Coordinates of C-alpha atoms in Angstrom, one line a residue:
X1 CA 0.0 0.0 0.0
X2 CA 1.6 3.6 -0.7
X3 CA 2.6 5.6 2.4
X4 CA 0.3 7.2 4.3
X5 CA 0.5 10.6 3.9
X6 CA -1.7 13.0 5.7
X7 CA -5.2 13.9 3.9
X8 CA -7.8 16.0 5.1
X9 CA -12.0 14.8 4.6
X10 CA -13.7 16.5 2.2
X11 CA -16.7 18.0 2.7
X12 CA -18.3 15.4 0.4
X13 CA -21.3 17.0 -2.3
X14 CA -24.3 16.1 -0.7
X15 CA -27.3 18.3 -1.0
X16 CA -29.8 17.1 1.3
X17 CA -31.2 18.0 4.5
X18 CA -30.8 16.3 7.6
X19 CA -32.4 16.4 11.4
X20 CA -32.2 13.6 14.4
X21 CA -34.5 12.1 16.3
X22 CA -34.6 13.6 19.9
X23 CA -34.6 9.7 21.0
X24 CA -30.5 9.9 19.9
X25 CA -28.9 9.6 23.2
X26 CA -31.6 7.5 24.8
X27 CA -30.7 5.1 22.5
X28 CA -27.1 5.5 22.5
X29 CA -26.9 4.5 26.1
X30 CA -29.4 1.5 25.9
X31 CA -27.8 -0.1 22.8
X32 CA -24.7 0.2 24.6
X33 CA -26.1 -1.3 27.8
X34 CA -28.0 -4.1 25.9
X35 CA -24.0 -5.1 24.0
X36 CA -22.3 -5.1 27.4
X37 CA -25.6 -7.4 28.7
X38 CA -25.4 -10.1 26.0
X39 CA -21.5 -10.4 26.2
X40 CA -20.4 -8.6 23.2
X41 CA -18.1 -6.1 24.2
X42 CA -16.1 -5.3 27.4
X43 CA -17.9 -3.8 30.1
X44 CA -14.8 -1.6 30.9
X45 CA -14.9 0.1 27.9
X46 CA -18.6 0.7 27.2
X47 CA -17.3 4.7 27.0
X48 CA -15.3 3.7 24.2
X49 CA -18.1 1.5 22.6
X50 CA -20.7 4.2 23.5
X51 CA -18.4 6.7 21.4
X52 CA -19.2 4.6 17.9
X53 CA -22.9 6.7 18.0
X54 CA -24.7 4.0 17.0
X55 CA -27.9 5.5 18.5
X56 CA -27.1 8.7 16.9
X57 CA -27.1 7.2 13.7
X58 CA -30.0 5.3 13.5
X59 CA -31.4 9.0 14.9
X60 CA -30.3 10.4 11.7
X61 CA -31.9 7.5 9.6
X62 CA -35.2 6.8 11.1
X63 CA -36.5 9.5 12.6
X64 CA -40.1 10.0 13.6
X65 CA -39.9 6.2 14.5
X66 CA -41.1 4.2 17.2
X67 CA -38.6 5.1 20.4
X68 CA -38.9 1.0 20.6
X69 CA -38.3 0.2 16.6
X70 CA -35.5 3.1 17.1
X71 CA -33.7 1.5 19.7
X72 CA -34.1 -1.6 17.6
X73 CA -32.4 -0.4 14.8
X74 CA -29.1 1.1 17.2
X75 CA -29.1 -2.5 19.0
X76 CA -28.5 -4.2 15.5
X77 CA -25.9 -1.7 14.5
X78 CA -23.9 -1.8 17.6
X79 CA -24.1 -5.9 16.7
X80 CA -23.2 -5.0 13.3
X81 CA -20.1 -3.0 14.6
X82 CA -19.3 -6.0 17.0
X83 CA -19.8 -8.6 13.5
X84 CA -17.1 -6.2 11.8
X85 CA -14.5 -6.1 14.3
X86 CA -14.5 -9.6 15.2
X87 CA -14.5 -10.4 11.6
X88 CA -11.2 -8.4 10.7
X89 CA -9.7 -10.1 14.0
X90 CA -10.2 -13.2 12.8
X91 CA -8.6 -12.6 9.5
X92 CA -5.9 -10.4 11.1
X93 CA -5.0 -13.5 13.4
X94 CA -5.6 -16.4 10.9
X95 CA -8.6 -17.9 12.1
X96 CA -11.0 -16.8 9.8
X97 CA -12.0 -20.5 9.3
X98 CA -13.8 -19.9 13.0
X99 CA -16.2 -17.6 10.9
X100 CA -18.0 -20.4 9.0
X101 CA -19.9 -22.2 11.9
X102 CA -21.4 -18.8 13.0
X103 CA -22.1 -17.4 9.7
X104 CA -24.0 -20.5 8.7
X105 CA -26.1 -20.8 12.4
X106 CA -27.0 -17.0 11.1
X107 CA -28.2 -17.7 8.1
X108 CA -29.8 -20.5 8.4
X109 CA -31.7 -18.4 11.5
X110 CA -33.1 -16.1 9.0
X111 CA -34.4 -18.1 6.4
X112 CA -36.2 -19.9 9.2
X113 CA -34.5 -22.9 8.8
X114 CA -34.1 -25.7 12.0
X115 CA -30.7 -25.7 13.6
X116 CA -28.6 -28.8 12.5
X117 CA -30.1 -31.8 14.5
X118 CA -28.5 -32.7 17.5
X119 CA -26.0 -35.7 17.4
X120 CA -27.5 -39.0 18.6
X121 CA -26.5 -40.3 22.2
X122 CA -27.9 -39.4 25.7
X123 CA -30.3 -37.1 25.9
X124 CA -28.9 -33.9 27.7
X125 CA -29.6 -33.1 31.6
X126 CA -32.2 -30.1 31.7
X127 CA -30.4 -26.8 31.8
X128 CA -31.1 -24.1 34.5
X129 CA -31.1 -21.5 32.0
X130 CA -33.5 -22.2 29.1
X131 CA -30.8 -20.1 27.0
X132 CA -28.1 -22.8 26.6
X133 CA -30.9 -25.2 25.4
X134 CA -32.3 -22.7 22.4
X135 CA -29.1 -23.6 20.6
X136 CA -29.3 -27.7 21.3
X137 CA -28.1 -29.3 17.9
X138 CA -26.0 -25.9 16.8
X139 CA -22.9 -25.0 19.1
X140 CA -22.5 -21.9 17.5
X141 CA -25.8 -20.6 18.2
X142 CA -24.3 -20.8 22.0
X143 CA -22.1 -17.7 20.8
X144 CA -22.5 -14.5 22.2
X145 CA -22.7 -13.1 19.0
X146 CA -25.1 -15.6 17.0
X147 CA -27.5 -15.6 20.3
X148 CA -27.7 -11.9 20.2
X149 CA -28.3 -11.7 16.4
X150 CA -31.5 -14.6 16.5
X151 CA -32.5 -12.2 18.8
X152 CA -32.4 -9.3 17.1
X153 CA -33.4 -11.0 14.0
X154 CA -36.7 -12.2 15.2
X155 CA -37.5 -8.8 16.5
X156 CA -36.6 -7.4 13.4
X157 CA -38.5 -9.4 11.7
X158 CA -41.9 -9.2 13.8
X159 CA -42.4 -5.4 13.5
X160 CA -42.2 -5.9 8.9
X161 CA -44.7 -6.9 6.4
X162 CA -44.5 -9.9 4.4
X163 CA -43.0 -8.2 1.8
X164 CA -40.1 -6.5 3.5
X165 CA -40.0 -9.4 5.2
X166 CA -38.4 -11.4 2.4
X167 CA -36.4 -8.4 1.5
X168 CA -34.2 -8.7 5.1
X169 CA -34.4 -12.4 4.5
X170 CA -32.7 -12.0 1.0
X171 CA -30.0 -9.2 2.1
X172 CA -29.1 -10.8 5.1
X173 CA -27.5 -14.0 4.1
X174 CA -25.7 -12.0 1.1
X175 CA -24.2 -9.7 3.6
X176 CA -22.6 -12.1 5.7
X177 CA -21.4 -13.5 2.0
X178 CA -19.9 -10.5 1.4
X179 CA -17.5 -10.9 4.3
X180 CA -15.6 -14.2 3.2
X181 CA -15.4 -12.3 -0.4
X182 CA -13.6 -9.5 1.4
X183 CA -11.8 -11.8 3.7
X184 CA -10.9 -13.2 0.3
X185 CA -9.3 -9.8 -1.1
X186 CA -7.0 -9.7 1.8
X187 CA -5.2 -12.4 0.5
X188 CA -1.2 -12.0 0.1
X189 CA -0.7 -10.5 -2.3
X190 CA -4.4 -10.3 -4.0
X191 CA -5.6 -6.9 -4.9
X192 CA -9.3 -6.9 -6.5
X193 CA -10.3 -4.5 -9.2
X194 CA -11.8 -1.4 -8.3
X195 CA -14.9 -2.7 -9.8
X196 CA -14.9 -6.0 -8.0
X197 CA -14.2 -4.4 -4.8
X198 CA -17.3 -1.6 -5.8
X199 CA -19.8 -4.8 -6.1
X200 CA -18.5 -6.4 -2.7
X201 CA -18.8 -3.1 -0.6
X202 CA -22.7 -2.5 -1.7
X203 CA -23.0 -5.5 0.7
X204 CA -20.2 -5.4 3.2
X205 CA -21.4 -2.1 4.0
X206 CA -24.3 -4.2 5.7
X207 CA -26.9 -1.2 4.6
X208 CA -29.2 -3.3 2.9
X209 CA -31.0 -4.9 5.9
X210 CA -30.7 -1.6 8.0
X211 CA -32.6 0.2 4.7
X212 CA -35.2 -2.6 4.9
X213 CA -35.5 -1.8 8.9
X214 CA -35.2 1.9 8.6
X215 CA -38.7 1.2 5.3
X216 CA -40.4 -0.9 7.8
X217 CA -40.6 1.7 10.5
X218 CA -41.7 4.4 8.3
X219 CA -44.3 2.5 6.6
X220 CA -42.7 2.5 3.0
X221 CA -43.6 -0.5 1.7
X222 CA -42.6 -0.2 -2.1
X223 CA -44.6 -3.1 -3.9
X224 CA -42.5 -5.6 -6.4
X225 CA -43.4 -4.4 -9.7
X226 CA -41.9 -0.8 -8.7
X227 CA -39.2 -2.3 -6.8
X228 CA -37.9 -4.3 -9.4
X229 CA -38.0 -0.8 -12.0
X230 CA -34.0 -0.4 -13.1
X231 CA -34.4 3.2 -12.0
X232 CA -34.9 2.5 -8.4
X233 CA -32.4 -0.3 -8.1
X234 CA -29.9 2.4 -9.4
X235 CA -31.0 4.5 -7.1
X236 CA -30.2 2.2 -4.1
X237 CA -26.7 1.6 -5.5
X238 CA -26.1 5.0 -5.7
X239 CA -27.0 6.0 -2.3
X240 CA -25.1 2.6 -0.8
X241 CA -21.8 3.6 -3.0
X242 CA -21.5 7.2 -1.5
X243 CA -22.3 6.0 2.2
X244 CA -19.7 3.4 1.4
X245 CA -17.1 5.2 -0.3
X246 CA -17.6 8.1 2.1
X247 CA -17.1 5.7 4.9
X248 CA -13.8 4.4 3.0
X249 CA -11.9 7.9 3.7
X250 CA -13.2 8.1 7.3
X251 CA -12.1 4.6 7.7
X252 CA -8.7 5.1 5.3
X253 CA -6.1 5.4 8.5
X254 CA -7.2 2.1 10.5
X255 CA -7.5 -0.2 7.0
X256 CA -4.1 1.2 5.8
X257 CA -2.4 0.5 9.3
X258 CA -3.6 -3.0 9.1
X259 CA -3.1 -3.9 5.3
X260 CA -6.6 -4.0 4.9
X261 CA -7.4 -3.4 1.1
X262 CA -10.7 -3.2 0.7
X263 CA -11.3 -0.1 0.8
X264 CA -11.7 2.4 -2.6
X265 CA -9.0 5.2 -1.9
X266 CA -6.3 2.2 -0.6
X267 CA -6.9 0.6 -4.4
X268 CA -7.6 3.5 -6.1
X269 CA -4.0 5.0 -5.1
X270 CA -2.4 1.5 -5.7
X271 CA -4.1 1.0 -9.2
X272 CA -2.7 4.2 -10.0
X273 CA 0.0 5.1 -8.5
X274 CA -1.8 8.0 -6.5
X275 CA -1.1 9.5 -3.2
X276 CA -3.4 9.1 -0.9
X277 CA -4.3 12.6 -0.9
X278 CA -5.0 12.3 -4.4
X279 CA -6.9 9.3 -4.3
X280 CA -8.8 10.4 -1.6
X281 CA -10.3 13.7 -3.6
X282 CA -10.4 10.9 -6.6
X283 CA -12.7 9.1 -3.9
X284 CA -14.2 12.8 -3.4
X285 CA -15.2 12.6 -7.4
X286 CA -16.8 10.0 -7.6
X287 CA -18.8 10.1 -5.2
X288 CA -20.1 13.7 -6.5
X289 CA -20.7 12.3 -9.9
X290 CA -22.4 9.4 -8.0
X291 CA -24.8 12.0 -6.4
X292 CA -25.3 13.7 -9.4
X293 CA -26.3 10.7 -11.3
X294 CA -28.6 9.7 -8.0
X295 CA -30.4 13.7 -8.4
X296 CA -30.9 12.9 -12.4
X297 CA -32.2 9.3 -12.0
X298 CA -34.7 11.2 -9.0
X299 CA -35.7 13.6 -11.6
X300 CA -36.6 10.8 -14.6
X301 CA -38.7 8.0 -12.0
X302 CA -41.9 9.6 -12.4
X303 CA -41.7 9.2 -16.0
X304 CA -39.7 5.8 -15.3
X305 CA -43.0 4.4 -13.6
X306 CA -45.2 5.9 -15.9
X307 CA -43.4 3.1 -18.5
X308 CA -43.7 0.4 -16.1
X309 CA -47.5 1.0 -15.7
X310 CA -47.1 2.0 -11.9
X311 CA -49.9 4.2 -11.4
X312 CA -51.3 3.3 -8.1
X313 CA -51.4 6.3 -5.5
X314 CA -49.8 4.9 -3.0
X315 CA -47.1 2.8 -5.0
X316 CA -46.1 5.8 -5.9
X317 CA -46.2 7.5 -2.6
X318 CA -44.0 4.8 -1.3
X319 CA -41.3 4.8 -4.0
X320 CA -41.0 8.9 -3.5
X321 CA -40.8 8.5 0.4
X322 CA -38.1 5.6 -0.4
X323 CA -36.2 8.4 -2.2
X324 CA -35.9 10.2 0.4
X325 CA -34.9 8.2 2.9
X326 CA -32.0 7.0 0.6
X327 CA -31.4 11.0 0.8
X328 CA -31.3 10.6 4.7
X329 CA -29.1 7.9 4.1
X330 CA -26.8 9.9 2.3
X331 CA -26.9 12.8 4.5
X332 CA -27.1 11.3 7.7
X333 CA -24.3 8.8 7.7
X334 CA -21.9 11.4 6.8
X335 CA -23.1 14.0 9.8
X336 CA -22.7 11.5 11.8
X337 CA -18.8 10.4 11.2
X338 CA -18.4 14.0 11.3
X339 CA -20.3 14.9 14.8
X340 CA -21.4 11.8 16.5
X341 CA -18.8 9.3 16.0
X342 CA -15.5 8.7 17.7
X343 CA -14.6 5.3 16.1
X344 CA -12.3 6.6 13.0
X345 CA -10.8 9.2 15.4
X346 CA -9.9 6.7 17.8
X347 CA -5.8 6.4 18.4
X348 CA -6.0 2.8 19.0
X349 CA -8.3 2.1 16.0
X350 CA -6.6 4.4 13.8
X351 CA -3.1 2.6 14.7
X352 CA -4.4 -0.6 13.3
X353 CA -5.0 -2.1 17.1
X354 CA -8.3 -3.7 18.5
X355 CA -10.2 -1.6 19.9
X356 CA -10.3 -1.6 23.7
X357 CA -14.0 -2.9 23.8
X358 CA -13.0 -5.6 21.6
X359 CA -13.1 -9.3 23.4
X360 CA -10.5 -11.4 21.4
X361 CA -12.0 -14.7 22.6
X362 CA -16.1 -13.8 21.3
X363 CA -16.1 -16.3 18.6
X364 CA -14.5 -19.2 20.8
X365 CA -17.0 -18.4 23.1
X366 CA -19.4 -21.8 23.6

């Protein structure tokens, strides 16, 4: 990777407004509280873990929300932070291999499959707790961080509608996918295409089940006919590839002090032989054209719809108030890495060291 020189964040071209939920810090404190609970982090450094904003952000994304369904949403993205550092410190320490048993317990979770049947022999004395015996027949489903997700999961997916229902069902198991593709890229001596890496990210980023949560709280519920129109789709990508590249240059500092290359200023300046100043306003480009093309496809879906024979009302009412909270999205993710968030200003984090919430053993956790 070429040397890290200094670089300042742009302000990124993003021309939406933004406001957060007064329910922010409420649900700061309880997602926090409900991470140390289940065993996910270290208690002694909930500050530290508090500092991520979690509850800030889902402020920013789902306001006007349900305090409950907002709470909701920060509990499964202080998991999803959790997911993502124990993920790089598996790969970091050669144990990614420890990953498989977990992702498959989760996946299989959400499609509503059974766990794997127990092994035969003696029938197991009855636990005190009933915990321990949810996860009979599936060890990993014992973990800390499995547990806590079926958890979340089925709260999740109590409070959506059929419909968005299979969405989270779909988008779930291909962003747990998307880790053992970039697990994949950090290969020695791999370094994906820009493109490749582009199509990985859009699910790494683990947006599209927090977009499906953040729809089901605000009553969108964009039938399939106009969820399937090209326009929209690009419209989702859009919004996901400026969170996600915009994320990439908060993040740049902690990825490049651990080797980590997924991440689009890293390849950009080793593709082309940038700086990372340079490829960081190249980062700053792209994601302005990105917008730009996002504002132009806005303009053109009413007429887009119109061809698809989408005329129902409310079809149409949904699709515009999914625009805009792909606008909140946008908006929102960055104010918060700029005001509410302390994980990429972290020292230890930006050194390329765990961060002091971090609990090396989670995954070997039975």
């Amino acid at each position: 990777m070429p040397h890290l020189d200094p670089f300042t964040v742009p302000e990124f071209h993003l021309p939406f407004e933004n406001s957060k939920d007064p329910g922010a810090d409420r649900a700061n404190t309880e997602a926090t509280a409900w991470a140390v609970d289940r065993g996910l982090i270290e208690a002694e450094a909930s500050e530290q873990f508090a500092g991520i904003g979690f509850g800030h952000l889902a402020a920013r994304v789902d306001r006007g929300a349900p305090y409950g369904r907002l709470l909701l949403l920060a509990q499964w993205m202080a998991w999803s932070f959790v997911l993502d550092d124990q993920h790089d410190l598996l790969i970091r320490s050669g144990r990614v291999g420890d990953w498989q048993p977990l992702s498959a317990a989760m996946a299989r979770h959400v499609s509503g499959a059974p766990a794997d049947p127990a092994p035969a022999g003696p029938a197991p004395a009855k636990a005190a707790d009933p915990a321990p015996a949810k996860a009979a027949g599936d060890p990993a489903r014992a973990n800390p961080l499995v547990a806590s997700f079926a958890e979340l999961c089925d709260r999740i997916l109590a409070g959506m509608s059929p419909l968005i229902q299979a969405r989270y069902r779909r988008h779930v198991p291909r962003m747990l996918r998307s880790l053992d593709e970039e697990a994949a890229n950090r290969r020695p001596g791999h370094r994906p295409a820009v493109e490749e890496y582009v199509l990985t990210r859009r699910h790494s980023s683990q947006l599209l089940p927090m977009m499906d949560m953040v729809e089901a709280d605000q009553g969108v519920e964009v039938p399939d006919g106009a969820d399937a129109a090209p326009e929209l789709r690009e419209l989702l990508w859009s919004a996901v590839d400026v969170i996600s590249w915009g994320n990439d240059v908060f993040s740049l500092p902690k990825e490049y002090s651990c080797g980590d290359t997924n991440n689009l200023a890293a390849l950009l300046a080793d593709w082309h032989g940038l700086g990372l100043p340079d490829a960081v306003r190249a980062v700053e480009g792209r994601i302005r054209d990105r917008v730009e093309e996002f504002l132009a496809v806005s303009r053109a879906l009413p007429t887009a719809l119109d061809a698809l024979g989408v005329t129902d009302p409310a079809a149409r009412t949904a699709v515009r108030r999914r625009v805009r909270c792909y606008e909140e999205w946008m908006i929102g993710t960055d104010l918060w890495q700029r005001h509410d968030c302390t994980r990429y200003r972290d020292e230890r984090f930006a050194a390329g060291l765990e961060a002091a919430y971090t609990r090396p053993d989670l995954v070997s956790v039975a």
